[in-house]
Amino acid sequence: MTFRPALSILVTSTFLSAAPAFSMTIGLVAPQHGPFALLGQQMEAGARAASQVDGDKLVVIDESCEAGSGTAIADALIAARVESAIGFLCSESLETSLPKLAAAQIPALTLSVRWPTIMEDALKKHWPFYRMAPSNKNETNKIVEVLVSQWPGFAFALIDDGTIRGRELVDSIRSPLEQRGMKAVFNDTYRPGQEQQISLVRRLQKAGATHVFVGGDRADISIIARDAKAENIPLTLMGGDGMRAVDKPVPLADGVLAVTTPNYADLPSAQAVTANFRKTNIEPDGYTLPAYAAVQFLNATVKQADNQPLADAIAKTTAQTVIGPISFDLHHELSDNPYQLLEWRDGAFQTPLTQ
């Protein structure tokens, strides 16, 4: 997200509601300093803009992402008398804050943390913790769905970069595919971070693969696509959520596919809010619109609560937000899988021309 001067004044004047019917005190846990400060600024811009609509009070708590820091975060939220807390970029913040927040009956919504163990603990101990970030299971399920519908009959390969993330992603889709009668003609682990991957694309060609799912990062997939084109080896390449990264040093070739989240600013549901942000010279990327949606969801929950505790009402609420409808399943995960099949074209991920 790009920031310009006088951010808070501009956001307030643009989004302010004249007569809010409901209001609440919401805590935002987000980095204010250090290497993750930009992500914290994205969260704050979105949450602050949405809070103006219903006259909410937003209390920003700095998130250091250091081990054990959650206790102080929880104490600060409790002292501020927040009714709920959103943000939580880092798992380190949640580990020690959730027990105290649960004891104070303060529900927490993370926009980022996907670590499954935290959710497992929360469910066992009945903590009011919800995940607005898509889970790894969401990613796996969508990839399998896409490959089963798009690649039947094609000779496909499954390759990974040898990292825990890349290997686990590929392993998670291999078995479901084989159960559906889709077996890769080639499996391999490549060395990441290389300047060229010509030997890899030649091995793929030798194996007869025409379609390749890659458990790796965007930079490596860009190089694989470039080298395949240079060798005149036609390959349809697809990656996972790691494809949402900076388009360098090698630009990604048009036609490369990714199963990832959409650019929320392009959604029809986000057009009015996106236009308001752009009036204040803010491009609402990253966590900006998810944070806006989190505040929208909480306000909708309060309006629908009917005197229930907020922590209980969250589980029963469905709210229309800038990023689409939000509700949670019995496991406190998003009810709807946000992942989509997208194609890189003209400098952006877009709906594929053919599906």
Tab-separated table of C-alpha atoms in Angstrom:
chain	number	residue	atom	x	y	z
A	1	MET	CA	0.000	0.000	0.000
A	2	THR	CA	1.248	3.475	-0.856
A	3	PHE	CA	0.851	6.162	1.803
A	4	ARG	CA	0.763	9.918	1.353
A	5	PRO	CA	0.832	12.719	3.979
A	6	ALA	CA	-2.079	13.438	6.335
A	7	LEU	CA	-3.320	9.857	6.151
A	8	SER	CA	-5.517	9.817	9.241
A	9	ILE	CA	-7.214	13.143	8.438
A	10	LEU	CA	-7.930	12.149	4.847
A	11	VAL	CA	-9.219	8.701	5.732
A	12	THR	CA	-11.452	10.076	8.475
A	13	SER	CA	-13.033	12.749	6.284
A	14	THR	CA	-13.606	10.346	3.414
A	15	PHE	CA	-15.143	7.449	5.334
A	16	LEU	CA	-16.846	9.183	8.284
A	17	SER	CA	-20.465	8.198	8.909
A	18	ALA	CA	-22.829	10.976	9.969
A	19	ALA	CA	-25.003	9.041	12.393
A	20	PRO	CA	-23.737	5.594	13.394
A	21	ALA	CA	-26.392	3.339	14.888
A	22	PHE	CA	-23.888	1.024	16.562
A	23	SER	CA	-20.339	1.521	17.719
A	24	MET	CA	-17.751	-0.526	19.536
A	25	THR	CA	-14.162	-0.436	20.717
A	26	ILE	CA	-11.962	-2.595	18.522
A	27	GLY	CA	-8.338	-3.441	19.163
A	28	LEU	CA	-5.972	-3.680	16.211
A	29	VAL	CA	-2.806	-5.674	16.867
A	30	ALA	CA	-0.345	-4.790	14.109
A	31	PRO	CA	3.365	-3.936	13.747
A	32	GLN	CA	4.115	-0.235	14.020
A	33	HIS	CA	7.891	-0.489	13.700
A	34	GLY	CA	10.494	-2.769	12.180
A	35	PRO	CA	10.484	-4.894	9.019
A	36	PHE	CA	6.726	-5.592	9.124
A	37	ALA	CA	5.638	-1.988	9.706
A	38	LEU	CA	4.290	-1.617	6.159
A	39	LEU	CA	1.941	-4.565	6.730
A	40	GLY	CA	0.839	-2.990	9.982
A	41	GLN	CA	0.146	0.270	8.164
A	42	GLN	CA	-2.005	-1.602	5.668
A	43	MET	CA	-4.040	-3.129	8.485
A	44	GLU	CA	-4.400	0.201	10.253
A	45	ALA	CA	-5.517	2.070	7.136
A	46	GLY	CA	-8.219	-0.498	6.434
A	47	ALA	CA	-9.426	-0.847	10.010
A	48	ARG	CA	-9.411	2.890	10.662
A	49	ALA	CA	-11.382	3.656	7.512
A	50	ALA	CA	-14.018	1.031	8.325
A	51	SER	CA	-14.231	2.138	11.949
A	52	GLN	CA	-15.276	5.619	10.819
A	53	VAL	CA	-18.381	4.240	9.125
A	54	ASP	CA	-20.030	3.099	12.364
A	55	GLY	CA	-18.235	5.436	14.733
A	56	ASP	CA	-16.078	2.733	16.286
A	57	LYS	CA	-13.102	3.504	18.475
A	58	LEU	CA	-9.949	1.861	17.134
A	59	VAL	CA	-7.182	1.079	19.636
A	60	VAL	CA	-3.893	0.246	17.918
A	61	ILE	CA	-1.493	-2.036	19.803
A	62	ASP	CA	2.046	-2.402	18.497
A	63	GLU	CA	3.001	-5.960	17.545
A	64	SER	CA	6.696	-6.791	17.840
A	65	CYS	CA	6.297	-10.404	16.633
A	66	GLU	CA	8.716	-11.496	19.361
A	67	ALA	CA	8.242	-14.713	21.310
A	68	GLY	CA	6.314	-14.130	24.523
A	69	SER	CA	5.079	-10.694	23.466
A	70	GLY	CA	1.443	-11.757	23.517
A	71	THR	CA	1.036	-11.329	27.271
A	72	ALA	CA	1.713	-7.588	27.109
A	73	ILE	CA	-0.517	-7.300	24.044
A	74	ALA	CA	-3.407	-8.960	25.869
A	75	ASP	CA	-2.879	-6.754	28.916
A	76	ALA	CA	-2.995	-3.636	26.737
A	77	LEU	CA	-6.181	-4.767	24.988
A	78	ILE	CA	-7.880	-5.578	28.282
A	79	ALA	CA	-6.810	-2.244	29.791
A	80	ALA	CA	-8.263	-0.438	26.766
A	81	ARG	CA	-11.576	-2.253	27.331
A	82	VAL	CA	-11.773	-3.449	23.743
A	83	GLU	CA	-14.725	-5.620	22.816
A	84	SER	CA	-12.811	-7.526	20.146
A	85	ALA	CA	-9.362	-7.632	18.578
A	86	ILE	CA	-8.256	-8.042	14.972
A	87	GLY	CA	-4.956	-8.126	13.106
A	88	PHE	CA	-2.345	-10.424	14.628
A	89	LEU	CA	0.229	-10.658	11.853
A	90	CYS	CA	2.429	-13.115	13.761
A	91	SER	CA	1.826	-16.404	15.552
A	92	GLU	CA	4.152	-15.300	18.353
A	93	SER	CA	1.602	-12.660	19.326
A	94	LEU	CA	-1.229	-15.156	19.538
A	95	GLU	CA	0.480	-17.898	21.522
A	96	THR	CA	0.487	-16.028	24.818
A	97	SER	CA	-2.285	-13.496	24.199
A	98	LEU	CA	-5.128	-15.891	23.423
A	99	PRO	CA	-5.441	-17.433	26.914
A	100	LYS	CA	-5.786	-14.000	28.544
A	101	LEU	CA	-8.120	-12.688	25.858
A	102	ALA	CA	-10.312	-15.765	26.191
A	103	ALA	CA	-10.502	-15.312	29.960
A	104	ALA	CA	-11.626	-11.729	29.356
A	105	GLN	CA	-14.136	-12.897	26.730
A	106	ILE	CA	-12.488	-10.847	23.993
A	107	PRO	CA	-12.751	-12.573	20.599
A	108	ALA	CA	-9.715	-12.400	18.327
A	109	LEU	CA	-9.644	-12.499	14.521
A	110	THR	CA	-6.324	-13.016	12.768
A	111	LEU	CA	-5.863	-11.680	9.258
A	112	SER	CA	-2.596	-13.503	8.717
A	113	VAL	CA	-1.639	-16.462	10.919
A	114	ARG	CA	-2.162	-19.872	9.318
A	115	TRP	CA	-0.305	-22.043	11.833
A	116	PRO	CA	-2.734	-24.940	12.494
A	117	THR	CA	-1.549	-25.691	16.045
A	118	ILE	CA	-2.885	-22.373	17.358
A	119	MET	CA	-6.343	-23.126	16.024
A	120	GLU	CA	-6.216	-26.672	17.371
A	121	ASP	CA	-5.433	-25.317	20.851
A	122	ALA	CA	-8.179	-22.705	20.566
A	123	LEU	CA	-10.803	-25.289	19.660
A	124	LYS	CA	-9.767	-27.656	22.442
A	125	LYS	CA	-9.851	-24.884	25.033
A	126	HIS	CA	-12.943	-23.140	23.616
A	127	TRP	CA	-11.151	-19.860	22.981
A	128	PRO	CA	-13.043	-17.299	20.831
A	129	PHE	CA	-10.367	-17.255	18.138
A	130	TYR	CA	-11.248	-17.058	14.442
A	131	ARG	CA	-9.115	-17.134	11.319
A	132	MET	CA	-9.898	-14.705	8.506
A	133	ALA	CA	-6.742	-15.784	6.710
A	134	PRO	CA	-7.204	-18.753	4.387
A	135	SER	CA	-5.799	-21.986	5.764
A	136	ASN	CA	-3.284	-24.321	4.149
A	137	LYS	CA	-6.150	-26.788	3.786
A	138	ASN	CA	-8.067	-24.194	1.747
A	139	GLU	CA	-5.117	-23.943	-0.618
A	140	THR	CA	-4.724	-27.708	-0.962
A	141	ASN	CA	-8.423	-28.279	-1.570
A	142	LYS	CA	-8.632	-25.606	-4.248
A	143	ILE	CA	-5.522	-26.834	-6.061
A	144	VAL	CA	-6.882	-30.384	-6.140
A	145	GLU	CA	-10.254	-29.121	-7.355
A	146	VAL	CA	-8.605	-27.118	-10.128
A	147	LEU	CA	-6.286	-29.890	-11.296
A	148	VAL	CA	-9.067	-32.476	-11.322
A	149	SER	CA	-11.273	-30.194	-13.405
A	150	GLN	CA	-8.603	-28.636	-15.650
A	151	TRP	CA	-5.897	-31.233	-16.196
A	152	PRO	CA	-7.536	-34.650	-16.699
A	153	GLY	CA	-5.925	-36.432	-19.630
A	154	PHE	CA	-2.812	-34.248	-19.577
A	155	ALA	CA	0.630	-35.592	-18.715
A	156	PHE	CA	1.455	-33.543	-15.640
A	157	ALA	CA	4.407	-33.268	-13.283
A	158	LEU	CA	4.636	-32.373	-9.602
A	159	ILE	CA	7.846	-30.634	-8.581
A	160	ASP	CA	8.933	-28.790	-5.450
A	161	ASP	CA	11.841	-26.659	-4.302
A	162	GLY	CA	12.817	-28.879	-1.356
A	163	THR	CA	11.673	-26.403	1.286
A	164	ILE	CA	9.258	-27.532	3.990
A	165	ARG	CA	6.572	-25.299	2.531
A	166	GLY	CA	7.058	-26.446	-1.064
A	167	ARG	CA	7.389	-30.130	-0.251
A	168	GLU	CA	4.363	-30.189	2.057
A	169	LEU	CA	2.209	-28.408	-0.508
A	170	VAL	CA	3.042	-30.909	-3.251
A	171	ASP	CA	2.689	-33.876	-0.893
A	172	SER	CA	-0.719	-32.601	0.221
A	173	ILE	CA	-2.118	-32.674	-3.319
A	174	ARG	CA	-0.426	-35.850	-4.596
A	175	SER	CA	-2.513	-38.376	-2.667
A	176	PRO	CA	-5.920	-36.765	-3.376
A	177	LEU	CA	-5.032	-36.617	-7.065
A	178	GLU	CA	-3.986	-40.264	-7.161
A	179	GLN	CA	-7.198	-41.224	-5.379
A	180	ARG	CA	-9.011	-39.622	-8.301
A	181	GLY	CA	-6.949	-41.530	-10.849
A	182	MET	CA	-4.511	-38.718	-11.657
A	183	LYS	CA	-0.889	-39.818	-11.284
A	184	ALA	CA	2.016	-37.557	-12.146
A	185	VAL	CA	4.295	-38.720	-14.951
A	186	PHE	CA	7.225	-36.985	-13.258
A	187	ASN	CA	8.092	-36.041	-9.683
A	188	ASP	CA	11.196	-34.067	-8.829
A	189	THR	CA	12.816	-31.675	-6.384
A	190	TYR	CA	14.764	-28.830	-7.943
A	191	ARG	CA	17.353	-26.504	-6.458
A	192	PRO	CA	15.781	-23.109	-5.737
A	193	GLY	CA	17.444	-19.764	-6.257
A	194	GLN	CA	19.379	-20.755	-9.376
A	195	GLU	CA	20.000	-18.348	-12.239
A	196	GLN	CA	18.694	-20.880	-14.744
A	197	GLN	CA	16.619	-24.083	-14.756
A	198	ILE	CA	17.346	-25.395	-18.248
A	199	SER	CA	18.219	-28.901	-17.069
A	200	LEU	CA	14.929	-29.073	-15.178
A	201	VAL	CA	12.792	-28.096	-18.168
A	202	ARG	CA	14.666	-30.622	-20.303
A	203	ARG	CA	13.932	-33.359	-17.749
A	204	LEU	CA	10.286	-32.368	-17.818
A	205	GLN	CA	10.273	-32.612	-21.601
A	206	LYS	CA	11.990	-36.002	-21.524
A	207	ALA	CA	9.351	-37.289	-19.104
A	208	GLY	CA	6.625	-36.159	-21.501
A	209	ALA	CA	5.108	-33.623	-19.102
A	210	THR	CA	3.136	-30.800	-20.680
A	211	HIS	CA	1.619	-29.418	-17.456
A	212	VAL	CA	3.563	-28.754	-14.254
A	213	PHE	CA	2.453	-27.870	-10.749
A	214	VAL	CA	5.299	-26.222	-8.843
A	215	GLY	CA	5.615	-26.120	-5.071
A	216	GLY	CA	7.990	-23.197	-5.074
A	217	ASP	CA	8.236	-19.438	-5.073
A	218	ARG	CA	7.446	-16.969	-7.790
A	219	ALA	CA	11.069	-16.178	-8.642
A	220	ASP	CA	11.888	-19.811	-9.454
A	221	ILE	CA	8.685	-20.307	-11.442
A	222	SER	CA	9.502	-17.188	-13.468
A	223	ILE	CA	12.881	-18.671	-14.348
A	224	ILE	CA	11.363	-22.049	-15.244
A	225	ALA	CA	8.855	-20.325	-17.545
A	226	ARG	CA	11.577	-18.209	-19.159
A	227	ASP	CA	13.884	-21.176	-19.765
A	228	ALA	CA	11.092	-23.379	-21.116
A	229	LYS	CA	10.255	-20.688	-23.660
A	230	ALA	CA	13.919	-20.266	-24.595
A	231	GLU	CA	14.237	-24.028	-25.138
A	232	ASN	CA	10.987	-24.084	-27.142
A	233	ILE	CA	9.480	-26.536	-24.640
A	234	PRO	CA	5.752	-25.824	-24.211
A	235	LEU	CA	4.801	-26.095	-20.537
A	236	THR	CA	1.686	-25.004	-18.695
A	237	LEU	CA	2.919	-23.918	-15.256
A	238	MET	CA	0.905	-23.465	-12.079
A	239	GLY	CA	1.912	-22.452	-8.562
A	240	GLY	CA	0.177	-21.867	-5.257
A	241	ASP	CA	-0.321	-18.862	-3.009
A	242	GLY	CA	3.415	-18.158	-3.017
A	243	MET	CA	2.899	-16.658	-6.470
A	244	ARG	CA	1.647	-13.470	-4.815
A	245	ALA	CA	5.065	-11.871	-4.568
A	246	VAL	CA	7.157	-9.147	-6.167
A	247	ASP	CA	7.564	-9.616	-9.924
A	248	LYS	CA	11.362	-9.652	-9.980
A	249	PRO	CA	14.168	-10.220	-10.737
A	250	VAL	CA	12.750	-12.179	-13.706
A	251	PRO	CA	9.296	-10.996	-14.825
A	252	LEU	CA	6.618	-13.670	-14.807
A	253	ALA	CA	5.531	-14.739	-18.282
A	254	ASP	CA	1.939	-14.275	-19.380
A	255	GLY	CA	-0.069	-17.468	-19.109
A	256	VAL	CA	1.441	-18.786	-15.870
A	257	LEU	CA	-1.317	-19.945	-13.527
A	258	ALA	CA	-1.704	-19.604	-9.778
A	259	VAL	CA	-4.170	-20.796	-7.181
A	260	THR	CA	-4.217	-17.781	-4.911
A	261	THR	CA	-6.458	-15.120	-3.433
A	262	PRO	CA	-7.873	-12.484	-5.775
A	263	ASN	CA	-6.813	-8.877	-5.849
A	264	TYR	CA	-9.540	-7.697	-3.489
A	265	ALA	CA	-9.521	-4.173	-4.894
A	266	ASP	CA	-10.805	-5.568	-8.200
A	267	LEU	CA	-13.852	-7.264	-6.660
A	268	PRO	CA	-17.254	-5.691	-7.416
A	269	SER	CA	-17.963	-5.600	-3.673
A	270	ALA	CA	-14.905	-3.418	-3.090
A	271	GLN	CA	-15.324	-0.802	-5.797
A	272	ALA	CA	-16.875	1.977	-3.714
A	273	VAL	CA	-14.432	1.576	-0.827
A	274	THR	CA	-11.483	1.244	-3.197
A	275	ALA	CA	-12.511	4.488	-4.892
A	276	ASN	CA	-12.646	6.230	-1.511
A	277	PHE	CA	-9.149	5.021	-0.638
A	278	ARG	CA	-7.812	6.223	-3.965
A	279	LYS	CA	-9.333	9.648	-3.356
A	280	THR	CA	-6.960	9.842	-0.382
A	281	ASN	CA	-4.026	8.640	-2.520
A	282	ILE	CA	-3.951	5.208	-0.871
A	283	GLU	CA	-3.786	2.077	-2.976
A	284	PRO	CA	-5.675	-0.527	-0.888
A	285	ASP	CA	-3.444	-3.534	-1.348
A	286	GLY	CA	-2.116	-6.183	1.023
A	287	TYR	CA	-4.050	-6.302	4.291
A	288	THR	CA	-5.935	-3.042	3.753
A	289	LEU	CA	-9.243	-4.461	2.542
A	290	PRO	CA	-9.166	-7.600	4.737
A	291	ALA	CA	-8.776	-5.305	7.770
A	292	TYR	CA	-11.644	-3.151	6.520
A	293	ALA	CA	-13.728	-6.315	6.109
A	294	ALA	CA	-12.891	-7.504	9.625
A	295	VAL	CA	-14.338	-4.310	11.106
A	296	GLN	CA	-17.377	-4.604	8.846
A	297	PHE	CA	-17.889	-8.177	10.030
A	298	LEU	CA	-17.664	-7.241	13.700
A	299	ASN	CA	-20.146	-4.406	13.295
A	300	ALA	CA	-22.542	-6.728	11.491
A	301	THR	CA	-22.111	-9.220	14.329
A	302	VAL	CA	-23.012	-6.623	16.954
A	303	LYS	CA	-26.122	-5.665	15.001
A	304	GLN	CA	-27.187	-9.314	14.736
A	305	ALA	CA	-26.117	-10.391	18.227
A	306	ASP	CA	-29.526	-9.962	19.894
A	307	ASN	CA	-27.947	-9.614	23.358
A	308	GLN	CA	-25.668	-12.641	22.894
A	309	PRO	CA	-22.021	-12.349	23.932
A	310	LEU	CA	-20.000	-11.167	20.944
A	311	ALA	CA	-17.809	-14.285	21.097
A	312	ASP	CA	-20.886	-16.472	20.604
A	313	ALA	CA	-22.511	-14.267	17.975
A	314	ILE	CA	-19.447	-14.357	15.707
A	315	ALA	CA	-19.960	-18.067	15.084
A	316	LYS	CA	-23.507	-17.416	13.837
A	317	THR	CA	-22.939	-14.314	11.728
A	318	THR	CA	-22.764	-14.001	7.972
A	319	ALA	CA	-21.787	-10.536	6.795
A	320	GLN	CA	-21.395	-8.946	3.388
A	321	THR	CA	-18.035	-7.175	3.259
A	322	VAL	CA	-15.725	-5.511	0.781
A	323	ILE	CA	-13.985	-8.848	0.179
A	324	GLY	CA	-17.220	-10.794	-0.127
A	325	PRO	CA	-19.394	-12.666	2.379
A	326	ILE	CA	-17.675	-13.703	5.602
A	327	SER	CA	-18.803	-16.410	7.984
A	328	PHE	CA	-17.042	-19.108	9.964
A	329	ASP	CA	-17.478	-22.865	10.133
A	330	LEU	CA	-17.489	-25.071	13.230
A	331	HIS	CA	-13.672	-25.050	13.216
A	332	HIS	CA	-13.547	-21.230	13.293
A	333	GLU	CA	-12.189	-21.147	9.730
A	334	LEU	CA	-13.696	-19.227	6.827
A	335	SER	CA	-16.803	-20.974	5.536
A	336	ASP	CA	-16.018	-20.034	1.930
A	337	ASN	CA	-12.681	-20.887	0.346
A	338	PRO	CA	-11.230	-17.592	-0.955
A	339	TYR	CA	-8.714	-19.201	-3.306
A	340	GLN	CA	-9.238	-18.926	-7.054
A	341	LEU	CA	-7.513	-20.062	-10.217
A	342	LEU	CA	-5.908	-16.972	-11.756
A	343	GLU	CA	-3.684	-16.325	-14.755
A	344	TRP	CA	-0.822	-13.838	-14.988
A	345	ARG	CA	-1.602	-11.531	-17.870
A	346	ASP	CA	-0.626	-7.948	-18.674
A	347	GLY	CA	1.148	-7.459	-15.357
A	348	ALA	CA	-1.559	-8.797	-13.043
A	349	PHE	CA	-3.305	-11.974	-11.952
A	350	GLN	CA	-6.656	-12.147	-13.709
A	351	THR	CA	-9.433	-14.627	-14.403
A	352	PRO	CA	-8.078	-17.092	-17.003
A	353	LEU	CA	-9.201	-16.440	-20.559
A	354	THR	CA	-10.128	-20.111	-20.907
A	355	GLN	CA	-11.144	-22.498	-18.133
